[in-house]
Structure formats: C-alpha cells, structure tokens
Coordinates of C-alpha atoms in Angstrom, one line a residue:
M1212 CA -14.7 1.2 7.7
L1213 CA -11.7 -0.7 6.7
K1214 CA -11.4 -1.4 3.0
V1215 CA -9.4 -4.5 1.9
G1216 CA -8.7 -5.4 -1.6
L1217 CA -8.4 -9.2 -2.3
T1218 CA -7.0 -10.6 -5.5
G1219 CA -5.3 -13.6 -7.0
G1220 CA -4.9 -15.3 -10.3
I1221 CA -7.5 -17.7 -11.6
G1222 CA -7.3 -21.0 -9.8
S1223 CA -5.3 -19.5 -6.9
G1224 CA -8.0 -20.1 -4.2
K1225 CA -9.0 -16.5 -3.8
S1226 CA -12.6 -17.5 -3.4
A1227 CA -11.7 -19.8 -0.5
V1228 CA -10.1 -16.8 1.2
A1229 CA -13.1 -14.7 0.6
A1230 CA -15.5 -17.3 2.0
R1231 CA -13.4 -17.7 5.1
L1232 CA -13.3 -13.9 5.7
A1233 CA -17.1 -13.8 5.2
A1234 CA -17.5 -16.6 7.8
L1235 CA -15.3 -14.6 10.2
G1236 CA -17.5 -11.5 9.8
A1237 CA -16.2 -9.5 6.9
V1238 CA -18.5 -7.9 4.4
V1239 CA -17.4 -9.4 1.1
V1240 CA -18.1 -7.6 -2.1
D1241 CA -17.6 -10.2 -4.9
S1242 CA -16.8 -8.5 -8.2
D1243 CA -17.2 -11.7 -10.1
Q1244 CA -20.8 -12.1 -8.8
I1245 CA -21.5 -8.5 -9.5
A1246 CA -20.1 -8.9 -13.0
R1247 CA -22.7 -11.6 -13.6
E1248 CA -25.5 -9.5 -12.2
V1249 CA -24.8 -6.5 -14.5
V1250 CA -25.2 -8.8 -17.6
A1251 CA -28.2 -10.8 -16.3
P1252 CA -31.1 -11.3 -18.7
G1253 CA -33.1 -8.1 -19.1
T1254 CA -30.3 -5.8 -18.1
E1255 CA -29.0 -2.9 -20.1
G1256 CA -25.5 -4.4 -19.6
L1257 CA -26.5 -7.6 -21.5
A1258 CA -28.2 -5.6 -24.3
E1259 CA -25.0 -3.6 -24.8
V1260 CA -22.8 -6.8 -24.8
V1261 CA -25.0 -8.3 -27.5
A1262 CA -24.9 -5.1 -29.5
A1263 CA -21.1 -5.2 -29.4
F1264 CA -20.5 -9.0 -29.9
S1265 CA -23.8 -10.2 -31.6
D1266 CA -26.2 -12.8 -30.3
R1267 CA -23.5 -15.4 -30.7
V1268 CA -22.8 -14.8 -27.0
L1269 CA -26.3 -15.7 -26.0
G1270 CA -27.4 -19.2 -24.9
P1271 CA -30.6 -20.9 -25.9
D1272 CA -32.3 -19.5 -22.8
G1273 CA -31.4 -15.9 -23.7
A1274 CA -28.8 -15.7 -20.9
L1275 CA -25.2 -14.7 -21.5
D1276 CA -23.0 -17.7 -22.7
R1277 CA -19.9 -16.8 -20.7
A1278 CA -17.8 -19.5 -22.4
A1279 CA -18.7 -18.2 -25.9
L1280 CA -18.0 -14.6 -24.8
G1281 CA -14.7 -15.7 -23.2
A1282 CA -13.6 -17.4 -26.4
L1283 CA -14.1 -14.1 -28.3
V1284 CA -12.3 -11.8 -25.9
F1285 CA -9.5 -13.8 -24.3
G1286 CA -6.4 -13.2 -26.3
D1287 CA -8.0 -10.4 -28.2
E1288 CA -6.9 -7.1 -26.6
V1289 CA -9.3 -4.9 -28.5
A1290 CA -12.3 -7.1 -27.8
R1291 CA -11.4 -7.4 -24.1
R1292 CA -11.2 -3.7 -23.7
R1293 CA -14.5 -3.3 -25.5
L1294 CA -16.1 -5.7 -23.0
E1295 CA -14.5 -4.0 -20.0
A1296 CA -15.8 -0.6 -21.1
I1297 CA -19.3 -2.1 -20.9
T1298 CA -19.0 -4.0 -17.7
H1299 CA -16.4 -2.3 -15.5
P1300 CA -18.3 1.0 -14.9
R1301 CA -21.4 -1.0 -13.9
V1302 CA -19.4 -3.3 -11.6
R1303 CA -17.8 -0.3 -9.9
A1304 CA -21.1 1.5 -9.4
R1305 CA -22.8 -1.6 -7.9
A1306 CA -19.8 -2.3 -5.7
A1307 CA -19.9 1.2 -4.4
E1308 CA -23.5 0.8 -3.5
L1309 CA -22.7 -2.4 -1.5
V1310 CA -19.8 -0.7 0.3
A1311 CA -21.9 2.3 1.2
A1312 CA -24.5 0.0 2.7
A1313 CA -22.0 -1.7 5.1
P1314 CA -21.9 -0.8 8.8
A1315 CA -19.5 1.9 9.8
D1316 CA -17.3 -0.5 11.7
A1317 CA -17.2 -3.2 9.0
V1318 CA -14.2 -4.8 7.4
V1319 CA -15.2 -4.6 3.8
V1320 CA -13.3 -7.0 1.5
N1321 CA -13.5 -6.3 -2.2
D1322 CA -12.9 -9.6 -4.1
V1323 CA -11.5 -8.2 -7.3
P1324 CA -9.8 -10.6 -9.8
L1325 CA -8.4 -7.7 -11.9
L1326 CA -7.4 -5.4 -9.1
V1327 CA -3.8 -5.2 -10.3
E1328 CA -4.7 -4.9 -14.0
V1329 CA -7.0 -1.9 -13.5
G1330 CA -4.8 -0.1 -10.9
L1331 CA -7.1 -0.3 -7.9
A1332 CA -4.5 -1.1 -5.2
P1333 CA -4.1 2.5 -3.8
T1334 CA -7.8 2.8 -3.1
Y1335 CA -7.7 0.2 -0.3
H1336 CA -6.3 0.3 3.2
L1337 CA -4.7 -3.1 2.6
V1338 CA -4.3 -5.4 -0.3
V1339 CA -4.2 -9.2 0.2
V1340 CA -2.9 -11.3 -2.6
V1341 CA -3.4 -15.1 -2.8
Q1342 CA -0.5 -16.7 -4.6
T1343 CA -0.3 -20.3 -5.9
A1344 CA 2.1 -22.0 -8.2
V1345 CA 1.0 -22.2 -11.8
P1346 CA 1.0 -26.0 -12.0
T1347 CA -1.2 -26.2 -9.0
R1348 CA -3.6 -23.6 -10.5
L1349 CA -3.7 -25.5 -13.8
A1350 CA -4.5 -28.8 -12.0
R1351 CA -7.3 -27.0 -10.0
L1352 CA -8.9 -25.5 -13.1
S1353 CA -8.9 -28.9 -14.8
R1354 CA -10.2 -30.7 -11.7
D1355 CA -12.7 -28.2 -10.4
R1356 CA -13.9 -26.4 -13.5
G1357 CA -13.3 -29.0 -16.2
M1358 CA -11.3 -26.5 -18.1
D1359 CA -9.2 -27.6 -21.1
P1360 CA -5.4 -27.3 -20.2
A1361 CA -4.8 -25.0 -23.2
E1362 CA -7.7 -22.7 -22.2
A1363 CA -6.5 -22.7 -18.6
E1364 CA -3.0 -21.6 -19.7
R1365 CA -4.5 -18.9 -21.9
R1366 CA -6.6 -17.6 -19.0
I1367 CA -3.6 -17.5 -16.7
A1368 CA -1.4 -15.7 -19.3
A1369 CA -4.1 -13.1 -19.9
Q1370 CA -3.9 -11.9 -16.2
A1371 CA -1.1 -10.1 -14.3
D1372 CA 1.8 -12.4 -13.4
D1373 CA 2.9 -13.3 -9.8
A1374 CA 5.5 -10.5 -9.7
R1375 CA 3.0 -7.8 -10.6
R1376 CA 0.5 -9.0 -8.0
A1377 CA 3.2 -9.4 -5.3
A1378 CA 4.3 -5.8 -5.9
V1379 CA 0.9 -4.5 -4.7
A1380 CA 0.6 -7.0 -1.9
D1381 CA 0.6 -5.9 1.7
V1382 CA -0.2 -9.5 2.7
L1383 CA 0.8 -12.4 0.5
L1384 CA -1.1 -15.6 1.3
T1385 CA 0.5 -18.7 -0.2
N1386 CA -2.0 -21.4 -1.1
D1387 CA 0.0 -24.4 -2.3
G1388 CA -0.9 -26.6 0.7
A1389 CA -4.0 -27.9 2.4
L1390 CA -7.2 -25.8 2.8
A1391 CA -6.8 -26.0 6.6
D1392 CA -3.5 -24.3 6.4
L1393 CA -5.0 -21.5 4.3
H1394 CA -7.8 -21.1 6.8
D1395 CA -5.3 -20.8 9.7
A1396 CA -3.4 -18.1 7.8
V1397 CA -6.7 -16.2 7.1
D1398 CA -7.8 -16.5 10.8
D1399 CA -4.4 -15.1 11.9
L1400 CA -4.7 -12.2 9.5
W1401 CA -8.3 -11.4 10.7
R1402 CA -7.5 -11.4 14.4
G1403 CA -4.0 -10.0 14.3
R1404 CA -4.3 -7.3 11.7
L1405 CA -7.7 -6.7 10.1
L1406 CA -9.7 -6.2 13.3
P1407 CA -7.2 -4.0 15.1
Y1408 CA -6.6 -2.0 11.8
E1409 CA -10.3 -1.3 11.4
R1410 CA -10.6 -0.2 15.0
N1411 CA -7.5 2.1 14.6
V1412 CA -8.9 3.7 11.5
R1413 CA -12.3 4.3 13.2
E1414 CA -10.8 5.7 16.4
R1415 CA -8.1 7.7 14.6
H1416 CA -5.3 5.8 16.4
A1417 CA -1.8 5.6 15.1
V1418 CA 0.4 2.6 15.8
R1419 CA 3.8 3.5 17.3
A1420 CA 6.8 1.2 17.3
E1421 CA 7.4 0.1 21.0
R1422 CA 11.2 0.5 20.9
P1423 CA 13.7 1.7 18.3
T1424 CA 15.6 -1.5 17.8
L1425 CA 17.7 -1.7 14.7
A1426 CA 16.6 -4.2 12.1
V1427 CA 18.8 -5.7 9.4
P1428 CA 18.4 -3.9 6.0
D1429 CA 15.2 -5.0 4.4
P1430 CA 15.3 -4.9 0.6
T1431 CA 11.5 -4.6 0.5
W1432 CA 11.5 -1.3 2.3
P1433 CA 11.4 0.7 -0.9
A1434 CA 8.5 -1.4 -2.2
Q1435 CA 6.6 -1.0 1.0
Y1436 CA 7.2 2.8 0.8
A1437 CA 5.9 2.8 -2.8
R1438 CA 2.6 1.2 -1.7
L1439 CA 2.1 3.6 1.2
A1440 CA 3.0 6.6 -1.0
A1441 CA 0.4 5.5 -3.6
R1442 CA -2.3 5.4 -0.9
I1443 CA -1.2 8.9 0.3
R1444 CA -1.3 10.3 -3.2
H1445 CA -4.8 8.8 -3.7
A1446 CA -6.0 10.4 -0.5
V1447 CA -4.5 13.9 -1.0
G1448 CA -3.9 14.2 -4.8
D1449 CA -1.0 13.9 -7.1
D1450 CA 0.0 17.6 -6.8
L1451 CA 1.6 17.2 -3.4
R1452 CA 5.1 15.8 -3.2
V1453 CA 5.7 12.5 -1.3
D1454 CA 9.2 11.3 -0.5
H1455 CA 10.8 8.3 1.2
I1456 CA 13.1 9.7 3.9
G1457 CA 14.9 8.4 7.0
S1458 CA 17.1 5.4 7.5
T1459 CA 14.9 2.9 5.5
A1460 CA 15.3 5.2 2.5
V1461 CA 19.1 4.5 2.5
P1462 CA 19.9 1.2 0.8
G1463 CA 21.9 -1.3 2.9
L1464 CA 21.5 0.7 6.1
A1465 CA 20.2 -1.1 9.3
A1466 CA 17.4 0.9 10.8
P1467 CA 14.3 0.7 13.0
D1468 CA 11.6 -1.0 11.0
V1469 CA 9.6 2.1 10.6
I1470 CA 8.9 3.7 7.2
D1471 CA 9.4 7.5 7.3
I1472 CA 7.6 9.5 4.7
Q1473 CA 7.7 13.2 4.0
L1474 CA 4.6 14.9 2.6
T1475 CA 5.3 18.4 1.3
V1476 CA 2.7 21.1 2.1
A1477 CA 2.4 24.7 1.2
S1478 CA 1.8 25.7 4.8
L1479 CA 1.1 24.2 8.2
A1480 CA -2.4 25.7 7.9
E1481 CA -2.9 23.4 4.9
A1482 CA -1.7 20.5 7.0
D1483 CA -4.2 21.4 9.7
G1484 CA -7.2 21.6 7.3
P1485 CA -9.2 18.9 5.4
L1486 CA -5.9 17.3 4.4
A1487 CA -5.6 15.9 8.0
D1488 CA -9.0 14.2 7.8
R1489 CA -8.3 12.7 4.3
L1490 CA -5.1 11.2 5.6
A1491 CA -6.8 9.8 8.6
D1492 CA -9.5 8.2 6.5
A1493 CA -6.8 6.6 4.4
G1494 CA -5.2 5.0 7.4
F1495 CA -2.7 7.8 8.4
P1496 CA -4.2 9.5 11.5
R1497 CA -2.5 12.5 13.1
L1498 CA -0.4 12.0 16.2
P1499 CA -1.5 14.3 19.1
G1500 CA 0.7 17.1 20.4
E1501 CA 3.0 19.7 19.0
W1502 CA 5.9 18.3 16.9
R1503 CA 9.1 20.0 16.1
D1504 CA 12.5 19.0 14.7
A1505 CA 15.5 20.1 16.7
P1506 CA 17.4 22.6 14.5
R1507 CA 20.8 21.8 13.1
R1508 CA 23.7 24.2 13.7
P1509 CA 23.7 27.2 13.0
D1510 CA 19.9 27.5 12.9
G1511 CA 18.5 28.2 16.4
V1512 CA 14.8 28.0 15.7
H1513 CA 12.9 24.7 16.0
W1514 CA 11.5 23.4 12.8
A1515 CA 7.7 23.0 13.2
K1516 CA 5.9 20.2 11.4
R1517 CA 2.8 18.0 11.7
L1518 CA 3.2 14.3 12.4
H1519 CA 0.9 11.4 11.4
G1520 CA 1.3 7.7 11.9
G1521 CA -0.1 4.5 10.4
A1522 CA -3.2 2.7 11.6
D1523 CA -2.0 -0.6 10.3
P1524 CA -0.6 -2.7 13.1
G1525 CA 1.5 -4.7 10.6
R1526 CA 3.4 -1.7 9.3
P1527 CA 4.6 1.2 11.5
V1528 CA 4.8 4.5 9.6
L1529 CA 5.8 8.0 10.5
L1530 CA 4.4 10.6 8.0
H1531 CA 6.1 14.0 8.4
L1532 CA 4.2 17.0 7.0
R1533 CA 6.7 19.8 6.4
V1534 CA 6.4 23.1 4.5
A1535 CA 8.1 23.2 1.1
G1536 CA 11.5 24.9 1.2
S1537 CA 11.6 24.9 5.0
A1538 CA 14.8 24.0 6.9
G1539 CA 13.4 20.8 8.2
W1540 CA 12.1 19.8 4.8
R1541 CA 15.4 20.4 3.1
Y1542 CA 17.4 18.6 5.9
A1543 CA 15.4 15.4 5.6
L1544 CA 16.1 15.2 1.8
L1545 CA 19.7 16.4 2.0
M1546 CA 20.7 13.9 4.8
R1547 CA 19.1 11.0 2.9
D1548 CA 20.8 11.8 -0.3
H1549 CA 24.2 12.5 1.3
L1550 CA 24.1 9.2 3.1
R1551 CA 23.2 7.4 -0.1
A1552 CA 26.2 8.9 -1.8
D1553 CA 28.8 8.6 1.0
P1554 CA 29.6 5.1 2.3
A1555 CA 31.9 6.4 5.0
Q1556 CA 29.4 8.7 6.5
R1557 CA 26.7 6.0 6.1
A1558 CA 28.9 3.7 8.3
A1559 CA 29.5 6.4 10.8
Y1560 CA 25.8 7.1 11.0
L1561 CA 25.0 3.5 11.6
Q1562 CA 27.6 3.3 14.5
V1563 CA 26.1 6.4 16.1
K1564 CA 22.6 4.9 15.9
R1565 CA 23.9 1.6 17.4
D1566 CA 25.5 3.4 20.3
L1567 CA 22.4 5.4 21.0
V1568 CA 20.2 2.3 21.0
A1569 CA 22.7 0.4 23.2
T1570 CA 23.1 3.1 25.8
A1571 CA 19.6 4.6 26.0
P1572 CA 17.1 2.5 24.0
D1573 CA 14.1 4.3 25.3
S1574 CA 15.4 7.7 24.2
A1575 CA 17.4 6.8 21.1
E1576 CA 15.1 8.6 18.8
R1577 CA 15.5 11.8 20.9
G1578 CA 19.2 11.2 20.9
T1579 CA 19.4 11.6 17.1
L1580 CA 18.1 15.1 17.5
T1581 CA 20.7 16.2 20.1
D1582 CA 23.9 14.2 19.4
P1583 CA 26.6 16.5 18.1
W1584 CA 27.4 14.1 15.3
F1585 CA 24.2 15.1 13.5
D1586 CA 25.2 18.8 13.5
E1587 CA 28.6 17.8 12.0
E1588 CA 26.9 15.6 9.4
H1589 CA 24.6 18.5 8.5
L1590 CA 27.7 20.7 7.8
R1591 CA 29.3 17.9 5.8
A1592 CA 26.1 17.4 3.8
E1593 CA 25.8 21.1 3.0
A1594 CA 29.4 21.2 1.7
W1595 CA 28.6 18.1 -0.4
A1596 CA 25.5 19.8 -1.7
T1597 CA 27.5 22.8 -2.8
Q1598 CA 30.2 20.6 -4.5
T1599 CA 27.7 18.5 -6.4
A1600 CA 25.1 21.2 -7.1
W1601 CA 22.5 19.1 -5.2
H1602 CA 19.0 20.4 -4.9
P1603 CA 15.9 18.9 -3.3

C-alpha cells in the first residue's frame, strides 16, 4: 500500500484535506482522533495521565478535560514530554493496527499533526504539508474554535514553524484561498500522483524520465535528495552509505530533472538479496536488466552495478547500487567533487551535455558514457584528486 503522511500547523486546514482524501477513497488514519480514543474514560491511558497530572485534568463527567490539560502542558517542555511519553506509544500502536487492516491496494493517509516534531517523515512514501499564513490560521482558530488570540498564538508557537514543515514536504498545499481551490488541488494530487504512485509501488514499477532534456538549475534539488535519502536510510539502515551524485548534485549546473543517488553496498550479492525488496517496498523498485557503467580510460572492464528507480510519478529518481571501493563507485564521487571544485570544467561539462541533447536527444544519456570528453575529464579529475589529497 502507499503510505502518505499528512501534516500542517493548527488552523491550517489539514482536516479539510484529510476529509477530501477520504471522500476520494483514501484510508485516513487520524492521529488526533486516536489520541482521544487512547485517553477515553476507562482506559489505561487516561489513568496514567491522571496519575501524572492529578485529577485537575478531569471534567465533572470523569472524561479528560483537554483544555485543562492543554493549559498545563503547552509552554512547559517537561510537562509536554511527560504527556507525550504516555500518549504517543499508544497512538502509534493503534495507528499501526488500522494501517495493517487496510486493503493491500489502499492509499493510506496518516493525519499526524506532529509529524515533523517527532521525525516521522522518512517512514512515508510521500509527505503532504498544508501551509497557511499565520494571520489566517489565527482568524480561523478564533472563528471556528472560539480560541482566545493569545492561546492561539501559543499553540502555533509550540509547533514546528513553516520552514521546518516545508523541509519535509514532497507536496506543499497552500490553503489561503477558498475551500473549492483547496479541493481542486487535492483532487489533482489524488488523480495525478497518489493513485499512480500506489499502483507503481504495488507493481514494482519505476518511473523513467521520457527524454533527458536539460532543466535550469533547481536550488531545491539538494533538499529533494535529502528527503529521498532519508527514506532510503529508513528502508535499508543507517550503516549503508548514501550519496547525492550526478548533475543535480553540482550546484548551479543545468541538468535533466532526475535525482541520481548512489547506495554503497558490500557486494552485488547484497544488492540482489532482501535489500532489493526493502527498497522496492519503500518506493524504489529495481529496474529490469543488466546494468553496467562504461569504463573510463585506461580501465577496460565494464563496471557492474544494480539500478533502481523511483515509483513516484512526481519525482524521477535513479538509484545506483555500487560496491564500496569499486571503480564505478569512486568515479561517481570523484567526478561530482571535481566539477563542484572546478568552474571551468563545470562549464565544459555543461556544453558537452547540451551538444549531446541537441544532436541526439534520445541517446544523450548513452552519449555521456562514450564521448571522449568524459575520459579526458576522468584523467583531469584523478590528477586533481592527487593534488588535493581527495578521497571518497
């Protein structure tokens, strides 16, 4: 199934997005609702909250007085962490039960207000963030919840700010306009990305860029890589090295809009084992066929590797699994670092790429393997590595 994390600050309209996705067919797991269930009257969770904060947090009917509890914990870091230690494990366990019960072809949306704060972003195939200007959020909290302005400001300040949420967002939905506009954006996301993404994950299908056209340098490429790398590390473990390689790893360089990533493995046998399934489950299925990098002069042996792609139709990815210390592994890191360090060769590389795309757009990628400039660049990069004591 496809697992989507949905988050946004209080008053952002995240619940409206969740409701629309549910109407379209998503299985929505609402963490706020679960948080209420785990401290309902008669539960162990409520008993533990009362033991920690006294019966001052109970209403006349014996149910949790959420306003009284909120007054105690908001702005008090120690108290908040104490409450989270009681509720968060129970919320996670119940959410896992609901996800496990969803159909195998479901798009499961986890509505998690504190997704950023508790570091859950890498556990999802995709993270959707609803972002709304703070004045709009304050007005909504006052109008819809009757919240005192000072209390609303405190609640907003206690959560991650817009920059932290945007950093984990694969999709950023702006909700400063009409509800109909928000619904249109959610509908487009559902049809154009979530449904095909779910199918691709289930069928182990990787999305390939149709043609290697050069895109203008995108300053968000490093951040996009960081999100992808976090998912890969979550899938395979932190002990395997992950690197951003290729043209999008060189600042200011025009490149095909494909994020190239290198995953370092001990052997190709390791790449062929359970690791391949873990990557596929995380949204990085293996591309069929045998994959080799053309050797650079003077090496005459092709450099074997395994190649995975991305199942997300909104973000083409090539994930190269290469053996630690191998020639292909070293070359990918060396060329990236040399181009980062040498503006003249960076400009020359860009011109070669432009010429290849202009003369043979359908085979430009293959041209980078055979064009003699790349052999010459390899020799220059090796000389630079010796001069600078570079090491991978």
